[in-house]
Each structure stands twice: as structure tokens, then as C-alpha cells.
Coordinates of C-alpha atoms and ligand atoms in Angstrom, one line a residue:
X623 CA 50.2 33.3 -68.4
X624 CA 51.3 30.4 -70.0
X625 CA 49.7 27.0 -69.3
X626 CA 52.0 24.3 -68.5
X627 CA 52.0 20.7 -69.1
X628 CA 54.6 18.1 -67.6
X629 CA 56.3 15.9 -70.1
X630 CA 58.2 12.6 -69.6
X631 CA 61.3 14.5 -69.4
X632 CA 59.8 16.5 -66.4
X633 CA 60.4 19.7 -68.4
X634 CA 57.2 21.7 -68.0
X635 CA 56.4 22.9 -71.7
X636 CA 54.4 25.7 -72.5
X637 CA 50.9 25.1 -74.0
X638 CA 49.5 26.8 -76.9
X639 CA 46.1 28.1 -76.1
X640 CA 45.2 28.0 -79.8
X641 CA 46.1 25.6 -82.5
X642 CA 47.3 28.2 -85.0
X643 CA 47.7 25.3 -88.0
X644 CA 43.8 25.8 -88.3
X645 CA 43.2 27.3 -91.8
X646 CA 40.0 29.2 -90.3
X647 CA 42.1 31.7 -89.0
X648 CA 43.7 32.0 -92.4
X649 CA 40.1 32.3 -94.4
X650 CA 38.7 34.0 -91.7
X651 CA 41.5 36.5 -91.4
X652 CA 41.8 36.0 -87.4
X653 CA 45.8 34.8 -87.2
X654 CA 46.9 38.3 -85.8
X655 CA 45.6 38.1 -82.1
X656 CA 46.7 34.2 -81.7
X657 CA 50.2 35.2 -82.7
X658 CA 50.7 38.2 -81.0
X659 CA 49.7 36.1 -77.9
X660 CA 52.1 33.4 -78.6
X661 CA 54.9 36.0 -79.0
X662 CA 54.4 37.8 -76.0
X663 CA 54.1 34.6 -73.4
X664 CA 55.8 31.7 -75.1
X665 CA 57.5 32.1 -78.7
X666 CA 58.0 28.6 -78.4
X667 CA 55.1 26.6 -77.5
X668 CA 53.7 23.0 -77.9
X669 CA 51.0 21.9 -79.4
X670 CA 50.4 18.4 -78.1
X671 CA 47.5 17.7 -80.5
X672 CA 46.4 18.9 -83.9
X673 CA 44.9 17.6 -87.2
X674 CA 48.7 17.0 -88.4
X675 CA 49.9 15.7 -85.1
X676 CA 52.1 17.3 -82.2
X677 CA 54.0 20.4 -82.8
X678 CA 56.2 23.2 -81.3
X679 CA 55.3 26.6 -82.7
X680 CA 58.4 28.7 -83.2
X681 CA 56.4 32.0 -83.6
X682 CA 59.4 35.1 -82.9
X683 CA 62.0 36.3 -85.4
X684 CA 64.9 35.4 -83.1
X685 CA 64.1 31.8 -82.6
X686 CA 62.8 31.3 -86.5
X687 CA 66.1 32.5 -87.5
X688 CA 67.9 30.7 -84.4
X689 CA 66.4 27.3 -85.8
X690 CA 67.3 27.6 -89.6
X691 CA 70.9 28.4 -88.4
X692 CA 71.0 25.2 -87.6
X693 CA 70.2 23.0 -90.6
X694 CA 72.2 19.7 -89.1
X695 CA 70.0 19.6 -85.9
X696 CA 66.7 21.2 -87.3
X697 CA 66.2 18.9 -90.8
X698 CA 64.5 19.7 -93.8
X699 CA 64.5 16.3 -94.8
X700 CA 61.5 14.9 -93.6
X701 CA 59.2 17.6 -94.8
X702 CA 59.0 20.8 -95.0
X703 CA 55.3 21.5 -94.1
X704 CA 53.2 20.7 -91.1
X705 CA 52.0 17.5 -92.9
X706 CA 54.1 14.6 -92.5
X707 CA 55.5 13.2 -95.7
X708 CA 54.0 9.2 -96.4
X709 CA 56.8 7.1 -96.7
X710 CA 55.3 5.2 -99.5
X711 CA 54.7 8.3 -102.1
X712 CA 58.0 8.9 -104.5
X713 CA 58.5 12.7 -104.2
X714 CA 61.6 14.4 -103.7
X715 CA 63.3 17.7 -104.0
X716 CA 66.2 20.0 -102.7
X717 CA 63.9 22.3 -100.5
X718 CA 63.3 19.1 -98.3
X719 CA 67.2 18.0 -98.3
X720 CA 69.8 18.6 -95.7
X721 CA 73.5 19.0 -96.7
X722 CA 75.2 18.1 -98.8
X723 CA 72.6 16.6 -101.6
X724 CA 71.0 20.1 -100.9
X725 CA 73.7 21.7 -101.5
X726 CA 74.8 20.3 -104.9
X727 CA 71.1 20.5 -106.3
X728 CA 70.6 24.5 -105.0
X729 CA 73.9 25.3 -106.8
X730 CA 72.3 23.7 -109.9
X731 CA 69.6 26.4 -110.8
X732 CA 71.0 29.0 -108.6
X733 CA 72.8 30.8 -111.5
X734 CA 69.5 31.2 -113.2
X735 CA 68.5 33.9 -110.6
X736 CA 71.7 35.7 -110.2
X737 CA 72.0 39.6 -111.0
X738 CA 72.9 39.4 -114.5
X739 CA 69.8 36.9 -115.5
X740 CA 67.5 39.2 -113.8
X741 CA 68.8 41.9 -115.7
X742 CA 68.2 40.2 -118.7
X743 CA 64.7 39.4 -117.7
X744 CA 63.9 42.5 -116.4
X745 CA 62.7 44.2 -120.3
X746 CA 60.8 40.8 -120.7
X747 CA 58.9 41.1 -117.1
X748 CA 58.0 44.7 -117.7
X749 CA 56.8 44.1 -121.2
X750 CA 54.4 41.5 -120.1
X751 CA 53.2 43.6 -117.0
X752 CA 52.6 46.5 -119.2
X753 CA 50.5 44.4 -121.8
X754 CA 48.8 43.1 -119.0
X755 CA 47.8 46.4 -117.5
X756 CA 47.0 47.9 -121.0
X757 CA 44.1 45.0 -121.6
X758 CA 42.2 45.8 -118.1
X759 CA 38.9 47.3 -118.3
X760 CA 37.6 50.5 -116.4
X761 CA 34.1 51.0 -114.9
X762 CA 33.4 47.2 -114.2
X763 CA 33.9 44.5 -111.8
X764 CA 36.6 41.8 -112.1
X765 CA 38.2 39.8 -110.1
X766 CA 41.8 40.9 -109.6
X767 CA 43.5 37.5 -108.5
X768 CA 42.3 35.9 -111.8
X769 CA 42.8 38.7 -114.4
X770 CA 46.0 40.1 -112.7
X771 CA 48.0 38.3 -110.3
X772 CA 47.5 34.7 -111.7
X773 CA 48.1 35.3 -115.5
X774 CA 51.3 37.6 -114.2
X775 CA 52.8 34.8 -112.1
X776 CA 52.1 31.7 -114.4
X777 CA 53.4 34.2 -117.4
X778 CA 56.8 34.2 -115.7
X779 CA 56.9 30.8 -115.2
X780 CA 56.2 30.0 -118.5
X781 CA 59.1 32.3 -119.6
X782 CA 61.4 30.5 -117.0
X783 CA 60.6 26.7 -118.0
X784 CA 60.2 27.8 -121.7
X785 CA 56.8 26.0 -121.1
X786 CA 53.7 27.0 -123.6
X787 CA 51.4 29.6 -122.7
X788 CA 48.4 27.5 -124.2
X789 CA 48.7 24.9 -121.3
X790 CA 49.5 27.4 -118.7
X791 CA 45.9 26.2 -116.6
X792 CA 47.8 22.7 -116.7
X793 CA 50.6 24.6 -114.9
X794 CA 48.1 26.5 -112.6
X795 CA 46.3 23.5 -111.5
X796 CA 49.5 21.5 -110.9
X797 CA 50.9 23.9 -108.6
X798 CA 47.8 24.5 -106.7
X799 CA 47.9 20.4 -106.1
X800 CA 51.7 20.6 -105.8
X801 CA 51.3 23.2 -102.7
X802 CA 47.9 21.9 -101.1
X803 CA 48.6 21.3 -97.0
X804 CA 45.7 19.2 -96.0
X805 CA 45.2 16.8 -92.9
X806 CA 43.6 14.6 -95.5
X807 CA 45.9 12.0 -95.8
X808 CA 43.6 9.4 -97.2
X809 CA 44.7 6.8 -99.9
X810 CA 41.8 8.4 -102.4
X811 CA 43.1 11.8 -101.6
X812 CA 46.9 10.7 -102.0
X813 CA 45.7 8.9 -105.2
X814 CA 44.3 12.2 -106.8
X815 CA 47.4 14.2 -106.0
X816 CA 49.3 11.6 -107.5
X817 CA 47.6 11.5 -111.0
X818 CA 48.1 15.2 -111.3
X819 CA 51.7 14.7 -110.2
X820 CA 52.1 12.1 -112.9
X821 CA 50.7 14.2 -115.4
X822 CA 53.1 17.1 -114.6
X823 CA 56.1 14.9 -114.8
X824 CA 54.8 13.2 -118.0
X825 CA 54.8 17.0 -119.8
X826 CA 57.8 18.2 -118.2
X827 CA 59.8 14.8 -119.1
X828 CA 59.0 16.1 -122.8
X829 CA 60.5 19.5 -121.8
X830 CA 63.3 18.3 -120.4
X831 CA 64.3 15.7 -123.1
X832 CA 64.2 18.9 -125.5
X833 CA 66.3 20.4 -123.8
X834 CA 68.9 17.3 -123.0
X835 CA 68.9 17.2 -127.4
X836 CA 69.6 20.8 -127.1
X837 CA 73.6 22.5 -126.3
X838 CA 73.6 23.5 -122.5
X839 CA 72.1 26.9 -122.1
X840 CA 71.6 29.7 -119.0
X841 CA 67.8 28.6 -118.3
X842 CA 66.7 26.4 -115.6
X843 CA 65.5 23.2 -117.5
X844 CA 68.8 23.2 -119.6
X845 CA 70.9 23.7 -116.5
X846 CA 69.1 21.2 -114.7
X847 CA 69.4 18.5 -117.7
X848 CA 72.9 19.1 -118.2
X849 CA 74.2 18.9 -114.7
X850 CA 76.3 16.3 -112.8
X851 CA 73.8 16.6 -109.7
X852 CA 70.3 16.8 -111.3
X853 CA 70.6 15.5 -115.1
X854 CA 69.9 11.6 -114.0
X855 CA 67.4 12.3 -111.2
X856 CA 65.2 9.5 -110.6
X857 CA 61.4 10.0 -111.2
X858 CA 60.9 11.0 -107.6
X859 CA 63.1 13.7 -107.9
X860 CA 62.3 14.9 -111.3
X861 CA 58.6 15.0 -109.8
X862 CA 59.3 16.8 -106.7
X863 CA 61.8 19.5 -107.9
X864 CA 59.7 20.5 -110.8
X865 CA 56.8 20.9 -108.5
X866 CA 58.9 23.0 -105.8
X867 CA 60.2 25.4 -108.8
X868 CA 56.6 25.8 -110.1
X869 CA 55.4 26.3 -106.5
X870 CA 58.1 28.5 -105.2
X871 CA 57.6 30.8 -107.9
X872 CA 54.3 31.0 -108.6
X873 CA 51.7 31.1 -105.4
X874 CA 54.1 33.3 -103.4
X875 CA 54.4 35.9 -105.6
X876 CA 51.0 35.4 -107.0
X877 CA 49.9 36.3 -103.1
X878 CA 52.4 39.0 -102.7
X879 CA 50.9 40.9 -105.9
X880 CA 47.1 40.5 -104.7
X881 CA 48.2 41.1 -101.1
X882 CA 49.4 44.8 -102.5
X883 CA 46.4 45.6 -103.2
X884 CA 44.6 44.7 -99.9
X885 CA 47.9 46.8 -98.5
X886 CA 47.0 50.2 -100.2
X887 CA 43.2 50.0 -99.6
X888 CA 43.6 49.5 -96.1
X889 CA 46.8 51.9 -96.2
X890 CA 46.0 54.4 -99.2
X891 CA 48.1 57.0 -97.8
X892 CA 51.2 54.3 -98.8
X893 CA 50.0 54.5 -102.5
X894 CA 50.0 58.5 -102.5
X895 CA 53.4 58.2 -100.4
X896 CA 54.9 56.1 -103.5
X897 CA 53.2 58.7 -105.9
X898 CA 55.0 61.0 -104.5
X899 CA 58.3 59.3 -103.8
X900 CA 58.9 56.5 -106.3
X901 CA 62.3 55.5 -105.3
X902 CA 60.6 54.0 -102.5
X903 CA 58.9 51.3 -104.5
X904 CA 62.1 48.6 -103.9
X905 CA 61.4 48.9 -100.4
X906 CA 57.6 48.8 -100.8
X907 CA 58.3 45.4 -102.3
X908 CA 60.4 44.0 -99.6
X909 CA 57.5 45.7 -97.2
X910 CA 54.8 43.8 -99.2
X911 CA 56.7 40.3 -98.5
X912 CA 57.3 41.3 -94.5
X913 CA 53.4 42.5 -94.8
X914 CA 51.9 40.0 -96.4
X915 CA 53.8 37.0 -95.8
X916 CA 52.7 34.5 -98.3
X917 CA 54.4 31.7 -96.9
X918 CA 53.1 31.5 -93.6
X919 CA 55.5 28.5 -92.2
X920 CA 58.2 26.5 -93.2
X921 CA 58.7 22.9 -90.9
X922 CA 61.9 21.5 -89.6
X923 CA 62.4 18.6 -87.8
X924 CA 64.9 17.8 -84.8
X925 CA 67.5 15.3 -85.5
X926 CA 68.4 14.7 -82.3
X927 CA 67.7 16.0 -78.4
X928 CA 68.2 19.3 -78.0
X929 CA 67.7 22.7 -76.1
X930 CA 66.2 25.6 -77.8
X931 CA 65.4 29.1 -75.8
X932 CA 66.1 26.8 -72.5
X933 CA 63.4 24.3 -73.5
X934 CA 63.9 20.6 -74.1
X935 CA 63.3 19.7 -78.1
X936 CA 63.1 15.6 -78.4
X937 CA 64.5 14.0 -81.2
X938 CA 61.8 13.6 -84.4
X939 CA 59.9 16.4 -83.0
X940 CA 58.4 19.3 -85.7
X941 CA 58.8 22.8 -85.2
X942 CA 56.8 25.3 -87.3
X943 CA 58.3 28.7 -88.2
X944 CA 55.4 31.1 -88.5
X945 CA 57.0 33.6 -91.0
X946 CA 53.8 35.0 -90.9
X947 CA 54.3 36.0 -86.9
X948 CA 57.6 36.7 -87.2
X949 CA 57.5 39.1 -89.7
X950 CA 55.1 40.9 -87.4
X951 CA 57.5 40.7 -84.7
X952 CA 57.3 44.2 -82.8
X953 CA 60.4 43.6 -81.2
X954 CA 62.1 44.4 -84.5
X955 CA 59.6 46.1 -86.4
X956 CA 57.4 49.3 -85.1
X957 CA 54.0 49.3 -85.5
X958 CA 54.6 45.9 -87.4
X959 CA 50.8 45.5 -88.5
X960 CA 50.9 48.8 -90.4
X961 CA 52.0 48.5 -94.1
X962 CA 54.9 51.0 -94.4
X963 CA 56.6 51.9 -97.6
X964 CA 59.4 53.7 -96.0
X965 CA 59.9 51.3 -93.2
X966 CA 63.7 51.3 -92.8
X967 CA 64.1 47.8 -91.7
X968 CA 61.5 46.3 -94.2
X969 CA 64.2 43.9 -95.9
X970 CA 64.8 42.2 -92.3
X971 CA 61.3 40.5 -93.3
X972 CA 61.8 36.5 -92.9
X973 CA 59.3 36.2 -95.7
X974 CA 62.1 34.4 -97.8
X975 CA 63.5 32.2 -95.0
X976 CA 66.8 32.1 -93.5
X977 CA 69.9 30.6 -94.0
X978 CA 71.0 27.9 -96.3
X979 CA 67.3 27.3 -97.6
X980 CA 66.6 31.2 -97.7
X981 CA 64.5 31.4 -101.4
X982 CA 66.5 31.2 -104.2
X983 CA 64.0 33.1 -106.7
X984 CA 64.0 35.9 -104.1
X985 CA 65.7 38.4 -106.8
X986 CA 62.9 37.3 -109.2
X987 CA 60.1 38.0 -106.8
X988 CA 61.1 41.2 -105.7
X989 CA 62.1 42.2 -109.6
X990 CA 58.4 41.1 -110.7
X991 CA 56.8 42.9 -107.7
X992 CA 59.1 46.1 -108.3
X993 CA 57.5 46.3 -112.0
X994 CA 54.2 45.3 -111.2
X995 CA 54.1 48.3 -108.1
X996 CA 55.9 50.8 -110.8
X997 CA 53.1 49.9 -113.2
X998 CA 50.3 50.9 -110.4
X999 CA 52.1 53.8 -109.5
X1000 CA 53.1 54.9 -112.9
X1001 CA 49.3 54.6 -114.6
X1002 CA 47.8 56.5 -111.4
X1003 CA 45.0 54.3 -110.6
X1004 CA 42.8 53.5 -108.0
X1005 CA 42.1 49.8 -107.7
X1006 CA 38.9 49.8 -105.5
X1007 CA 37.0 46.8 -103.6
X1008 CA 33.8 45.9 -105.1
X1009 CA 32.9 43.0 -102.7
X1010 CA 34.7 41.4 -100.0
X1011 CA 38.0 39.5 -100.4
X1012 CA 38.2 35.5 -100.6
X1013 CA 41.2 34.0 -98.6
X1014 CA 43.3 30.9 -99.1
X1015 CA 42.2 27.9 -96.7
X1016 CA 45.6 26.7 -95.9
X1017 CA 48.3 27.2 -92.8
X1018 CA 51.0 27.1 -95.2
X1019 CA 50.4 29.9 -98.3
X1020 CA 48.5 32.9 -97.1
X1021 CA 46.8 34.5 -99.6
X1022 CA 43.7 35.2 -101.9
X1023 CA 41.3 33.2 -103.9
X1024 CA 39.1 36.3 -105.0
X1025 CA 39.6 40.0 -105.0
X1026 CA 36.4 41.5 -107.2
X1027 CA 37.4 45.3 -108.0
X1028 CA 37.0 48.0 -110.2
X1029 CA 39.8 50.2 -111.6
X1030 CA 38.4 54.1 -111.3
X1031 CA 41.0 56.5 -113.0
X1032 CA 42.3 59.1 -110.2
Ligands
HEM1760 C1 57.2 36.8 -102.8 C2 58.0 35.6 -103.6 C3 58.3 34.2 -102.5 C4 58.6 33.9 -101.6 C5 57.9 34.9 -100.5 C6 59.1 32.7 -101.1 C7 59.5 32.0 -99.7 C8 60.3 31.2 -99.9 C9 60.7 30.6 -98.8 C10 60.0 30.9 -97.6 C11 61.3 29.5 -98.8 C12 62.0 28.5 -97.7 C13 63.1 29.6 -96.9 C14 63.5 28.6 -95.7 O1 63.2 27.5 -95.9 O2 64.4 29.1 -94.9 C15 61.9 29.5 -100.4 C16 62.6 28.5 -100.9 C17 62.6 28.3 -102.3 N1 62.2 29.3 -103.3 FE1 61.0 30.7 -102.9 N2 59.6 32.7 -102.4 C18 59.4 33.3 -103.3 C19 59.3 33.2 -104.8 C20 60.2 32.3 -105.5 C21 60.2 32.3 -107.0 C22 60.1 33.5 -107.8 C23 61.1 31.2 -107.1 C24 61.8 30.9 -108.6 C25 61.1 30.5 -109.1 C26 61.1 30.4 -105.7 C27 61.8 29.1 -105.8 C28 62.0 28.6 -104.3 C29 63.0 27.5 -104.2 C30 63.5 26.8 -105.5 C31 63.4 27.4 -102.8 C32 63.9 26.2 -102.2 C33 65.6 27.2 -101.7 C34 66.6 25.8 -101.0 O3 66.0 25.0 -100.6 O4 67.8 25.8 -100.9 N3 60.6 31.0 -105.0 N4 60.9 30.6 -100.9

């Protein structure tokens, strides 16, 4: 039964029994129960205190969509994670903008991810996946995250941005810093963060200037620099948008790839099913995004007093949209904790978000995942754990830092 607390508008607020922003829940893989409880008893729950300040938890699929369908009322502009943006830190990008600026900038990059571009990229992606798998050793233990998920996704970002492969370790480091969500907002931490972001900006500015000197092309960097909406962005916006594109396309796909290994180890019958019915592979790619939910949450901020599901929301309050929970919503997904490659409504997952900010790179992510799964199935390999998986300490990205495995031929 929900505990309620009066607030100064004299409505009772359902108080969440557990702070689901606690990174320990994700490191220790203990998030299922608290969210099942929230969905069943208070899909809109108030957390009066947390290391990130007070927040609303939105945990059902229906309510998450409802919030995202009202982007003017529930704004992305203040911040898109549970951490409040510091006013003194210059950093801005289109995922954290509202209309009309969001629309203008999104339009610039969107064509780089359309179906014809994806068709053009397919051969290139397949070749990189095949080469990487050819180089994997059998009969010895290695870290799947380090040897497979990271190089495959970083490689994709290098191709997307024409970024030199030799400098890929910088890309990974910047991406990790850019996606960090921590209650530590100290000046020291912020200075370290800024140092990394400035390094990233300097390197990418050089690449952008090279593109400016060339005729306009179809790749993202060329589109950005030759566009009206993004060609003359101030430094804070260039920094923010570059970080958005590298984090957007990096940790998310990486953690879906690692998540697939976790899923087939827990549900080995599902890999067998893919061997028998390879036409299920595209659906398996959607299902892994639902099941893994690599982006744990996004955040919105109420721009004015509102009512959501009969509950008063006050202007300025933050709403955390827990995709990880919406994707396990048993009112939509039968036996939701099960990884099921034939799930009929897998594509209704909310792992890419919903509405005007829905992931712009969704097709690219799906294509990468399909090719990756095809390769695992085609090679008929068995990837067996050789030690415990280690998980990311973050309430924002849901993934793995280490997966010791051994490849055993079937
Ligand atoms: C499995 C992989 C991926 C997942 C789970 C994912 C998830 C998400 C989510 C949840 C959002 C926010 C949606 C919302 O607020 O409603 C988003 C937005 C975005 N994603 Fe992805 N993403 C993935 C792959 C990619 C890739 C490959 C790229 C491109 C390189 C990318 C670039 C972006 C960008 C630029 C946005 C901002 C869109 C906007 O604000 O209009 N993502 N993504």
C-alpha cells in the first residue's frame, strides 16, 4: 500500500519506498523488484530526497509515453538526466532543447540516419563485424566488453565521424566522461570533466574545419558544418552536440551487444531458436533493446503546474522516465522478464524513447545489432561465462564493464 505524504498544495503524494536512483541497484542487478513494486502500486511516485534532490519516478509504459507526448509542458531544456545541469557550465545540445530549436538541429543530422544511408553503410558494418569475429580466439578467457562490444561500437563512431582509428581510445574516454551521471557536482569534479570536454572539442573542431573546407557531403560532420542551424554554433553547443552524438551512438549500442550475451546465457533456448529460425533476428535486435534497456532513464522538467494521472505536479519539478521499468511493464509485455526473440510486440519497447526526441540513431543501432546477432548465429559459437559479469555504476546507462567469457565451438 502506498505511503502518502501531504504537501503544501494539500494533495497527498505517493512516496516511493526505495530510491531507484541509487547506482547500487544497477551494479548489484537488484532493480527488478523495486520497479515491479512501483509499477504495481504507484507508477507515479514522489521521492522527496535523493542525492540528486527530489524527483518524480514515472515507471509505467503508459505514463512515460504520456509525459513524452507533451514536450512543451514537460521540457527537456533544463537537463535530460537526473543530475541538474550547472548554470556555470557551458554545455548545450539538441537532446536538451525544446521546440523550435530542437527541431531545426535534429533536422540537420537526421538524413545521415535515414534508410538509404543505412543501406549504404550495411556492407561496411558487416565487414567490420566479420573481421573482428575472425580475430577472436577460442579456448581462452577474454573480456567480451573490451574485445568485442567496445571496438565494434567505437569503430562505428569512427566511421560515422571520419575519426582516426588510432585515436579511438580518446573517443572512448570522452564518451565515458560525457555520459557520467554522479551526485558529485563539486568544482574539482566539474573541472576534470571540463578538461576532457575541451580536449574533445579541440579535436573535433579540427575535423569540422576540414569538412568546412570540402564540398558538402552526406556524413554527419559535413551536414553539421555546412548547415544554417548548426554551422556557426557557439563552443558550448558544439561541445554538447559532439558529446551527444558520440555518447548516443556508443555506450548504448555497446551495452545492447553485451546485454545480448547476458540474455543468451540466461535463456540459451532463445539462441537455439535463432539457429532454427534466423528470420527472427531483426525481432531479436528489438527484443534485446527492450530487455536490456541500455538507457535507464531520461528526465523532463515541468514548465508549469500540471496534473498527471490525477496527481498534481508543480512547475520546476523533475520527472524521471524509467525506460528500464516501462520495458518490463507486464500490462504490455507478457512474462516481461523473459528474453523472447519471438515476442510479438518487442518493437513497442520504449528503449529509444518516444515522441519528438525519439532516438535519431535508432535504425543504425538496430542494423548494427542485427548484423552482430547474425554473425553469432552464423558462426554457431557458444559464448560461455568464465567469471562474474561486472556492471556499470550508473542510474543513467544500464550496462556492463566486464564480461569474462570463453568461446566454445558447438
Ligand atoms: C541501442 C542503441 C540506442 C539506444 C537504446 C538509444 C536510446 C536513446 C534514447 C532513450 C534517446 C532519448 C529519447 C527521448 O528522450 O525520448 C535517444 C536520443 C538520441 N540518440 Fe539514441 N540510442 C541508441 C543508439 C543511438 C545511435 C547509434 C546514435 C547515433 C550515432 C544515437 C543518437 C541519438 C541522438 C542524437 C539523440 C537525440 C535525439 C533528439 O533529441 O531528438 N543513438 N537515444
